[in-house]
Coordinates of C-alpha atoms in Angstrom, one line a residue:
X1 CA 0.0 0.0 0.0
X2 CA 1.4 3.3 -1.4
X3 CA 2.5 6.0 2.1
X4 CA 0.0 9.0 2.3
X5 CA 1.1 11.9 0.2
X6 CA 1.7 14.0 3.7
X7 CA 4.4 11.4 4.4
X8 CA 6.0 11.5 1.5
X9 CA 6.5 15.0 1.6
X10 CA 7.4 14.7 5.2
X11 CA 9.9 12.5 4.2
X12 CA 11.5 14.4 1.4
X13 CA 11.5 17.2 3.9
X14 CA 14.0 15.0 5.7
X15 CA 16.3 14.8 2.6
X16 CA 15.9 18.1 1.9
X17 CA 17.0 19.2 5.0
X18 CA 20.0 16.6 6.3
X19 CA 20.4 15.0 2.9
X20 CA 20.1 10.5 2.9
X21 CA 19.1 8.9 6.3
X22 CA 22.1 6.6 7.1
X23 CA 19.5 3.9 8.0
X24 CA 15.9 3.0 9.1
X25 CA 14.2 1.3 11.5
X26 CA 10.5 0.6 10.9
X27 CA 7.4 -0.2 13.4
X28 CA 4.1 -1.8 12.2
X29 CA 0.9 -2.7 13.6
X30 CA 0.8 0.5 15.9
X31 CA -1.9 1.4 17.7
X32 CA -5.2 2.4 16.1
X33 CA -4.8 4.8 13.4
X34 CA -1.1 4.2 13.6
X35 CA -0.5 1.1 11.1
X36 CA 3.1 2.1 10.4
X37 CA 6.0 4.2 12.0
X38 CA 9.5 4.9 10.7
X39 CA 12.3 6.4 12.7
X40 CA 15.0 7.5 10.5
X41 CA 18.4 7.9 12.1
X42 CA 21.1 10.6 10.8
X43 CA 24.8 10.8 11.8
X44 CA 26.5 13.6 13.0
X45 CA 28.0 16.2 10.4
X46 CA 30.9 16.9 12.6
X47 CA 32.8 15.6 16.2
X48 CA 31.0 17.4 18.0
X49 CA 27.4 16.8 15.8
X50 CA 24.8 15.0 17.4
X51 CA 22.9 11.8 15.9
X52 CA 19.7 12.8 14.7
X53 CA 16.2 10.9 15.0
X54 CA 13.3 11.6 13.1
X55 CA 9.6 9.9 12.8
X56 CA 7.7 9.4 9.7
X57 CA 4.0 8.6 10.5
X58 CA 2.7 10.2 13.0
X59 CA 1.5 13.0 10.7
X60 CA -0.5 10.5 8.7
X61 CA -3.2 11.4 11.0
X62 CA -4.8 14.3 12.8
X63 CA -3.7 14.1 16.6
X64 CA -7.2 14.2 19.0
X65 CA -8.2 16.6 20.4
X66 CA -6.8 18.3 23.8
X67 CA -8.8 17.7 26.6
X68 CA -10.0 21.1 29.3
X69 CA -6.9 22.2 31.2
X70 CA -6.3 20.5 34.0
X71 CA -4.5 23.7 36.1
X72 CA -1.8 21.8 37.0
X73 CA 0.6 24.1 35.8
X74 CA 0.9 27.4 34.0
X75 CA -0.2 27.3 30.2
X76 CA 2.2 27.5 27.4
X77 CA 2.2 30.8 25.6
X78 CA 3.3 32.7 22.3
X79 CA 5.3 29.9 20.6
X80 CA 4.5 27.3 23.2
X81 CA 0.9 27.1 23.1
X82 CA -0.3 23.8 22.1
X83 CA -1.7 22.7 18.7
X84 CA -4.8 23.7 17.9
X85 CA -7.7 20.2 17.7
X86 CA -7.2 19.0 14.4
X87 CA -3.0 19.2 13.9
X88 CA -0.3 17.0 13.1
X89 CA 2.9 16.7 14.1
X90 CA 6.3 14.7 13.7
X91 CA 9.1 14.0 16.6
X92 CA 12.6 14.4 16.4
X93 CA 15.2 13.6 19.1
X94 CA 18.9 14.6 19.4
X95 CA 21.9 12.7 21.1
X96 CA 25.6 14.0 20.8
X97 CA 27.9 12.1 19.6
X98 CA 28.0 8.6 17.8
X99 CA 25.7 6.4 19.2
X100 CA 26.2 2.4 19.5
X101 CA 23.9 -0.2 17.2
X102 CA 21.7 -1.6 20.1
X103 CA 21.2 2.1 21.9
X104 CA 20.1 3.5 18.2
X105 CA 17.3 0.6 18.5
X106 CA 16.4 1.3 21.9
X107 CA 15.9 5.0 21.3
X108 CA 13.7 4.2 18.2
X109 CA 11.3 2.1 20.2
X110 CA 11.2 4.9 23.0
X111 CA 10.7 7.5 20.1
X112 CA 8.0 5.3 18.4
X113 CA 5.7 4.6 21.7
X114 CA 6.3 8.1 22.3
X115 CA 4.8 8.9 18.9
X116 CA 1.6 6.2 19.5
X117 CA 1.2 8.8 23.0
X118 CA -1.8 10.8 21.5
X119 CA -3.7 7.6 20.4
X120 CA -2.9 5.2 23.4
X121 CA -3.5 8.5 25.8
X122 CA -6.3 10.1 23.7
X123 CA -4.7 13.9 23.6
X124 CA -2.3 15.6 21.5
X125 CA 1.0 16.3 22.1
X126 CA 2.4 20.1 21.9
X127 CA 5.6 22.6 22.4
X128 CA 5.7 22.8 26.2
X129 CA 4.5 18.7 27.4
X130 CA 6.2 16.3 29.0
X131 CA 6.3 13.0 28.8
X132 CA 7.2 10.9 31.8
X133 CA 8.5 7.2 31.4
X134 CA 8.6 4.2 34.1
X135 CA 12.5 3.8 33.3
X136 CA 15.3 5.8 31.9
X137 CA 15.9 7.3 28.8
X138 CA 18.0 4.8 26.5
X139 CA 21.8 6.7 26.6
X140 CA 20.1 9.7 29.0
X141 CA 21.0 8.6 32.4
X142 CA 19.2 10.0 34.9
X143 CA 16.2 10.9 32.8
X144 CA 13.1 9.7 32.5
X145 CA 10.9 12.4 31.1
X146 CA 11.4 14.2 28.0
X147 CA 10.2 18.2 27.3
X148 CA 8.3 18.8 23.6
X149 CA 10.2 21.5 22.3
X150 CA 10.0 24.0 19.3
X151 CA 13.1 24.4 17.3
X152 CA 16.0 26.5 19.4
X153 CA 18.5 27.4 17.0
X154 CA 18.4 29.2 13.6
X155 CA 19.0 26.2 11.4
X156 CA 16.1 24.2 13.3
X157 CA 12.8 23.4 11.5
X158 CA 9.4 24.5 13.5
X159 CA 6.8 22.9 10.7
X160 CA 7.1 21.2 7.7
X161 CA 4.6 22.4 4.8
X162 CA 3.1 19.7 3.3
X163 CA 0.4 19.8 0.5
X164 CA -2.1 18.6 3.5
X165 CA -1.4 19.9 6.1
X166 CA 1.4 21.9 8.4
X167 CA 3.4 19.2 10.6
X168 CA 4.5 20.9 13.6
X169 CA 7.9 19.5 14.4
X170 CA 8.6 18.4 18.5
X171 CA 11.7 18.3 19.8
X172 CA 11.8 15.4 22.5
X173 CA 14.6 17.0 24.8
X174 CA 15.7 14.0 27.7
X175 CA 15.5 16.2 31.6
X176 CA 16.0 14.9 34.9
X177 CA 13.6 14.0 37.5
X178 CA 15.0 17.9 39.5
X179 CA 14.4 19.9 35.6
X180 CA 11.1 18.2 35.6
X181 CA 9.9 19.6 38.6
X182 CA 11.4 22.8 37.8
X183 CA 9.6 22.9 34.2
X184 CA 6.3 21.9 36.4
X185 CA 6.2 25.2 38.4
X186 CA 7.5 27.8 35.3
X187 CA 6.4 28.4 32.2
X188 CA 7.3 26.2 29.5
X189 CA 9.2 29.0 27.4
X190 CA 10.9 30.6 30.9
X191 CA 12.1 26.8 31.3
X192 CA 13.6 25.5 28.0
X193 CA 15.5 29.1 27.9
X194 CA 17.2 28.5 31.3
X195 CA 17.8 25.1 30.7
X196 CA 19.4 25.8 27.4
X197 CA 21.9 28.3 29.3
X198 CA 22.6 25.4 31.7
X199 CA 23.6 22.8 30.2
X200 CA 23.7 20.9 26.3
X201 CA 20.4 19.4 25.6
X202 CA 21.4 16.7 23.4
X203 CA 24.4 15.5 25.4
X204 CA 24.0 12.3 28.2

């Protein structure tokens, strides 16, 4: 069966962008309306580059709606609000350095359940979430949620235009159980700015 024209444009978005994926690793049989995932994997451009993950799938279909705000913590804002009912999205997920066969794998599962999260939760996923695990982030010691972020430098993507629909583009970013609770009390954008002037996001 022929891939959806929005995932064919989100994949040669990819290309466009980093160029050819260095390999693939592909997930079927997802949960309901998920029937396929790909994560893509790109090495680093340089010694200090970071391996790059990518989804293709997700964006087949419309993410559900967001349920009432809970009040738990302060709303994203500005660039942080999250997706309006209705949009689509894509993850990405960054980790510095070469990464070994077996730890590519096990971050490809974590970034494909992570993608199934708005059909097996029944809400969307948006700059500004998180998304807690029951164990560690593979390669990310000490983490075990990661923060949806927008793009943070200039070369970064924030949507990819498609000829169905925008694909908002989320940034799974590893933190620690202390950032977590420190992300849970600010302001999504006041958080991911101090914690990108603390330490390097994408390194373990």
């Amino acid at each position: 069966m022929p891939a959806p024209p929005i995932l064919r444009d989100v994949f040669h978005a990819l290309r466009d962008e980093w160029g050819e994926e260095r390999d693939g690793i592909t997930f079927d049989h997802g949960p309901p309306p998920l029937e396929r995932l790909d994560v893509m994997l790109y090495d680093p451009t340089g010694p200090d580059g970071a391996t790059a993950f990518a989804t293709i799938g997700m964006s087949a279909h419309a993410m559900p709606p967001r349920p009432e705000p809970t009040g738990t913590r302060p709303e994203p804002a500005g660039a942080f609000a999250g997706p309006a009912d209705g949009a689509r999205a894509e993850l990405r997920l960054f980790r510095r350095g070469p990464v070994a066969p077996a730890d590519e794998q096990r971050l490809a599962v974590r970034l494909a359940n992570l993608a199934a999260y708005p059909w097996t939760r029944g809400e969307p996923l948006g700059w500004g979430e998180i998304v807690s695990f029951p164990d560690e982030i593979p390669t990310f010691p000490g983490c075990r949620s990661v923060f949806l972020a927008g793009p943070w430098t200039a070369g970064q993507r924030a949507t990819i235009e498609t000829g169905t629909a925008p694909v908002r583009i989320l940034n799974a970013v590893p933190i620690s159980e202390a950032e977590r609770q420190q992300a849970l009390t600010a302001r999504p954008e006041t958080f991911f700015s101090n914690l990108l002037d603390t330490r390097d996001v994408c390194a373990p």
